[in-house]
Amino acid sequence: MEAASGRARQGRRARLVKRSSRDMEYSSGQLPVNFYCEASSMVLTVILRNCRCVCPGLGWAILCIHVETRRLPLCLYRTLSLEMIMRNIASAIAIVISLSAPALAQKAEIEANNAKWIEMFNKGDFSGIASLYSADATALPPGSAMVQGRPAIEVMWKSMAEQVTDPKLTTVDVKPLGSSAAREIGTFVLKTKGSTPQDVTGKYVVVWEKVGDDWKLATDIWNDGK
């Protein structure tokens, strides 16, 4: 009698779990991966999601792990031991870390270069600013012709410094383009000069190239507005 009652409770629990799993909705960009352990009748679901926080565009990161204890047809699941499951999870974490580490390093170096750019602009060191660009860099200022090469870029920023001051740059996103290039999206705020200074906000896109050990701006485009 007690055994039958236990089996009934187990059946109810299995049905509830199955229903909750069936009704579970995965949002766009999420991928559930199920593993089944025959010895313990354990279903382990590793939910992955397209990583868009720290390392955008790099692949799948572990969002959460959901464990259920129920018996399901083995054909629906990969039959793995618990040890193998944990080993696969560890491998997945290692892959995510290996993919995200270079992106984090690139972002840190790019933000450091942006800080140098701001410091040089405020000091009036426009040759220093030009040195942050690659030798054949192209700048595309709003409403003006393209500016190519370091000497021309130096003249461009010297001219702009007569009209604006106090620039601030915020990196929004860095996407690796291989090991020696990256695309940065960001926003800027600066002040106009004159008797009635005004704040100007805008956005920019920069393609960075690794030249030797240094990151250089290869293409620089920006415009006003959000």
Tab-separated table of C-alpha atoms in Angstrom:
chain	number	residue	atom	x	y	z
A	1	MET	CA	0.000	0.000	0.000
A	2	GLU	CA	2.756	2.398	1.012
A	3	ALA	CA	4.783	1.438	-2.059
A	4	ALA	CA	1.765	2.046	-4.299
A	5	SER	CA	1.200	5.428	-2.679
A	6	GLY	CA	4.862	6.296	-3.241
A	7	ARG	CA	4.591	5.315	-6.891
A	8	ALA	CA	1.471	7.431	-7.249
A	9	ARG	CA	3.221	10.434	-5.720
A	10	GLN	CA	6.166	9.863	-8.020
A	11	GLY	CA	3.824	9.657	-11.020
A	12	ARG	CA	2.107	12.895	-10.045
A	13	ARG	CA	5.476	14.569	-9.600
A	14	ALA	CA	6.671	13.270	-12.974
A	15	ARG	CA	3.540	14.545	-14.686
A	16	LEU	CA	3.893	17.951	-13.069
A	17	VAL	CA	7.517	18.213	-14.031
A	18	LYS	CA	6.756	17.134	-17.569
A	19	ARG	CA	4.008	19.694	-17.897
A	20	SER	CA	6.158	22.519	-16.540
A	21	SER	CA	8.935	21.547	-18.936
A	22	ARG	CA	6.532	21.431	-21.869
A	23	ASP	CA	5.049	24.814	-20.993
A	24	MET	CA	8.444	26.433	-20.444
A	25	GLU	CA	9.006	29.140	-23.044
A	26	TYR	CA	12.463	30.062	-24.259
A	27	SER	CA	12.928	33.599	-25.483
A	28	SER	CA	14.659	34.466	-28.731
A	29	GLY	CA	18.358	33.740	-28.581
A	30	GLN	CA	18.032	30.981	-25.970
A	31	LEU	CA	18.866	27.340	-26.657
A	32	PRO	CA	17.969	24.473	-24.272
A	33	VAL	CA	20.274	21.441	-24.427
A	34	ASN	CA	19.070	18.299	-22.602
A	35	PHE	CA	21.245	15.541	-21.107
A	36	TYR	CA	19.753	12.327	-19.702
A	37	CYS	CA	21.472	10.247	-16.996
A	38	GLU	CA	20.120	6.670	-17.113
A	39	ALA	CA	21.490	5.665	-13.708
A	40	SER	CA	19.660	8.383	-11.793
A	41	SER	CA	16.825	9.148	-14.236
A	42	MET	CA	18.022	12.742	-14.128
A	43	VAL	CA	17.389	15.184	-16.937
A	44	LEU	CA	19.782	18.094	-16.870
A	45	THR	CA	18.901	21.013	-19.117
A	46	VAL	CA	21.617	23.544	-19.832
A	47	ILE	CA	20.021	26.682	-21.211
A	48	LEU	CA	22.329	28.718	-23.396
A	49	ARG	CA	21.780	32.214	-24.628
A	50	ASN	CA	23.353	34.410	-27.250
A	51	CYS	CA	25.711	36.513	-25.130
A	52	ARG	CA	25.019	40.237	-25.576
A	53	CYS	CA	26.239	41.724	-22.305
A	54	VAL	CA	29.971	41.447	-21.739
A	55	CYS	CA	31.021	39.774	-24.953
A	56	PRO	CA	28.453	40.548	-27.690
A	57	GLY	CA	28.424	38.408	-30.783
A	58	LEU	CA	30.867	35.849	-29.444
A	59	GLY	CA	28.493	32.872	-29.235
A	60	TRP	CA	26.610	31.030	-26.550
A	61	ALA	CA	26.975	31.488	-22.804
A	62	ILE	CA	25.395	29.389	-20.058
A	63	LEU	CA	22.246	31.158	-18.857
A	64	CYS	CA	21.093	28.653	-16.252
A	65	ILE	CA	21.005	24.935	-15.407
A	66	HIS	CA	17.704	23.162	-14.742
A	67	VAL	CA	17.619	19.668	-13.207
A	68	GLU	CA	14.625	17.329	-13.264
A	69	THR	CA	14.279	13.777	-11.923
A	70	ARG	CA	12.014	11.789	-14.214
A	71	ARG	CA	12.112	8.866	-16.613
A	72	LEU	CA	11.792	9.676	-20.300
A	73	PRO	CA	12.481	7.654	-23.465
A	74	LEU	CA	16.228	7.375	-23.963
A	75	CYS	CA	15.852	8.270	-27.637
A	76	LEU	CA	14.932	11.817	-26.594
A	77	TYR	CA	18.137	12.466	-24.687
A	78	ARG	CA	21.818	11.859	-24.915
A	79	THR	CA	22.674	9.130	-22.425
A	80	LEU	CA	25.555	10.417	-20.389
A	81	SER	CA	26.930	9.714	-16.958
A	82	LEU	CA	26.786	12.500	-14.399
A	83	GLU	CA	30.555	12.773	-14.581
A	84	MET	CA	30.427	13.240	-18.347
A	85	ILE	CA	27.677	15.835	-17.997
A	86	MET	CA	29.763	17.908	-15.623
A	87	ARG	CA	32.779	17.500	-17.893
A	88	ASN	CA	30.769	18.821	-20.849
A	89	ILE	CA	29.522	21.759	-18.803
A	90	ALA	CA	33.090	22.573	-17.757
A	91	SER	CA	34.178	22.399	-21.400
A	92	ALA	CA	31.367	24.745	-22.420
A	93	ILE	CA	32.364	27.239	-19.731
A	94	ALA	CA	36.007	27.023	-20.847
A	95	ILE	CA	35.012	27.734	-24.453
A	96	VAL	CA	32.940	30.761	-23.435
A	97	ILE	CA	35.810	32.123	-21.358
A	98	SER	CA	38.340	31.553	-24.141
A	99	LEU	CA	36.097	33.419	-26.575
A	100	SER	CA	35.260	36.306	-24.251
A	101	ALA	CA	38.785	36.948	-22.917
A	102	PRO	CA	40.189	38.408	-26.164
A	103	ALA	CA	37.132	40.657	-26.558
A	104	LEU	CA	37.469	41.978	-23.008
A	105	ALA	CA	41.166	42.628	-23.591
A	106	GLN	CA	40.420	44.459	-26.846
A	107	LYS	CA	37.772	46.609	-25.174
A	108	ALA	CA	40.107	47.534	-22.312
A	109	GLU	CA	42.891	48.570	-24.716
A	110	ILE	CA	40.488	50.553	-26.897
A	111	GLU	CA	39.067	52.405	-23.889
A	112	ALA	CA	42.627	53.191	-22.772
A	113	ASN	CA	43.334	54.656	-26.222
A	114	ASN	CA	40.148	56.719	-26.012
A	115	ALA	CA	41.331	58.109	-22.667
A	116	LYS	CA	44.650	59.087	-24.318
A	117	TRP	CA	42.740	60.736	-27.168
A	118	ILE	CA	40.718	62.874	-24.733
A	119	GLU	CA	43.810	63.832	-22.729
A	120	MET	CA	45.701	64.876	-25.869
A	121	PHE	CA	42.729	66.841	-27.201
A	122	ASN	CA	42.395	68.793	-23.965
A	123	LYS	CA	46.146	69.532	-24.010
A	124	GLY	CA	46.100	70.602	-27.654
A	125	ASP	CA	48.465	67.794	-28.641
A	126	PHE	CA	47.074	67.145	-32.114
A	127	SER	CA	50.187	65.422	-33.429
A	128	GLY	CA	49.726	63.006	-30.528
A	129	ILE	CA	46.119	62.450	-31.588
A	130	ALA	CA	47.254	61.772	-35.152
A	131	SER	CA	49.704	59.167	-33.840
A	132	LEU	CA	46.752	57.186	-32.479
A	133	TYR	CA	45.589	56.654	-36.080
A	134	SER	CA	47.108	54.213	-38.557
A	135	ALA	CA	49.312	55.734	-41.257
A	136	ASP	CA	46.604	55.342	-43.921
A	137	ALA	CA	43.621	56.032	-41.655
A	138	THR	CA	40.444	57.650	-42.950
A	139	ALA	CA	38.234	60.014	-40.945
A	140	LEU	CA	34.709	60.839	-42.109
A	141	PRO	CA	33.515	63.973	-40.284
A	142	PRO	CA	29.823	64.890	-40.635
A	143	GLY	CA	28.991	67.138	-43.575
A	144	SER	CA	32.594	67.230	-44.804
A	145	ALA	CA	34.899	65.439	-47.195
A	146	MET	CA	36.867	62.379	-46.145
A	147	VAL	CA	40.175	63.078	-44.451
A	148	GLN	CA	42.996	60.617	-45.129
A	149	GLY	CA	46.382	60.140	-43.522
A	150	ARG	CA	47.880	61.300	-40.230
A	151	PRO	CA	48.961	64.826	-41.326
A	152	ALA	CA	45.471	65.651	-42.620
A	153	ILE	CA	43.819	64.159	-39.541
A	154	GLU	CA	46.053	66.282	-37.302
A	155	VAL	CA	44.961	69.438	-39.158
A	156	MET	CA	41.299	68.367	-38.962
A	157	TRP	CA	41.318	67.965	-35.176
A	158	LYS	CA	43.262	71.179	-34.668
A	159	SER	CA	40.584	73.007	-36.644
A	160	MET	CA	37.750	71.335	-34.718
A	161	ALA	CA	39.355	72.244	-31.385
A	162	GLU	CA	38.766	75.894	-32.257
A	163	GLN	CA	35.026	75.217	-32.174
A	164	VAL	CA	34.495	72.578	-29.467
A	165	THR	CA	35.991	71.518	-26.140
A	166	ASP	CA	35.702	69.028	-23.271
A	167	PRO	CA	35.003	65.842	-25.271
A	168	LYS	CA	33.821	62.705	-23.512
A	169	LEU	CA	33.712	59.262	-25.147
A	170	THR	CA	31.738	56.234	-24.010
A	171	THR	CA	32.324	52.825	-25.554
A	172	VAL	CA	29.010	51.033	-26.071
A	173	ASP	CA	30.136	47.909	-27.897
A	174	VAL	CA	33.314	46.290	-29.211
A	175	LYS	CA	33.078	43.478	-31.749
A	176	PRO	CA	36.266	41.560	-32.592
A	177	LEU	CA	37.001	41.266	-36.302
A	178	GLY	CA	39.605	38.570	-35.938
A	179	SER	CA	42.677	38.911	-33.748
A	180	SER	CA	44.019	42.125	-35.300
A	181	ALA	CA	40.901	44.234	-35.895
A	182	ALA	CA	37.819	45.350	-34.002
A	183	ARG	CA	34.733	47.488	-34.523
A	184	GLU	CA	33.784	49.958	-31.787
A	185	ILE	CA	30.432	51.693	-31.403
A	186	GLY	CA	30.206	54.543	-28.928
A	187	THR	CA	28.698	57.875	-27.987
A	188	PHE	CA	30.263	61.274	-27.372
A	189	VAL	CA	29.444	64.500	-25.580
A	190	LEU	CA	31.282	67.812	-26.086
A	191	LYS	CA	30.742	71.523	-25.592
A	192	THR	CA	30.733	74.264	-28.193
A	193	LYS	CA	32.906	77.311	-27.643
A	194	GLY	CA	31.563	80.845	-27.590
A	195	SER	CA	29.533	83.139	-25.384
A	196	THR	CA	26.720	80.583	-25.033
A	197	PRO	CA	28.302	77.103	-24.902
A	198	GLN	CA	26.008	74.201	-25.699
A	199	ASP	CA	26.312	70.477	-25.174
A	200	VAL	CA	26.476	68.407	-28.338
A	201	THR	CA	25.807	64.672	-28.233
A	202	GLY	CA	26.438	62.131	-30.947
A	203	LYS	CA	27.564	58.632	-31.839
A	204	TYR	CA	30.526	57.140	-33.636
A	205	VAL	CA	31.863	53.992	-35.239
A	206	VAL	CA	35.573	53.198	-35.312
A	207	VAL	CA	37.370	50.326	-36.989
A	208	TRP	CA	40.551	49.591	-35.041
A	209	GLU	CA	43.582	47.755	-36.387
A	210	LYS	CA	46.382	46.137	-34.408
A	211	VAL	CA	49.680	47.577	-35.642
A	212	GLY	CA	52.511	45.828	-33.864
A	213	ASP	CA	51.554	45.897	-30.183
A	214	ASP	CA	49.258	48.935	-30.458
A	215	TRP	CA	45.667	49.465	-31.489
A	216	LYS	CA	45.237	52.242	-34.078
A	217	LEU	CA	42.137	53.954	-35.444
A	218	ALA	CA	41.852	52.898	-39.086
A	219	THR	CA	38.406	54.298	-39.916
A	220	ASP	CA	36.648	56.966	-37.840
A	221	ILE	CA	33.118	58.177	-38.546
A	222	TRP	CA	30.749	60.172	-36.339
A	223	ASN	CA	27.702	62.425	-36.418
A	224	ASP	CA	25.388	64.348	-34.122
A	225	GLY	CA	22.229	63.026	-32.497
A	226	LYS	CA	21.288	59.970	-30.505
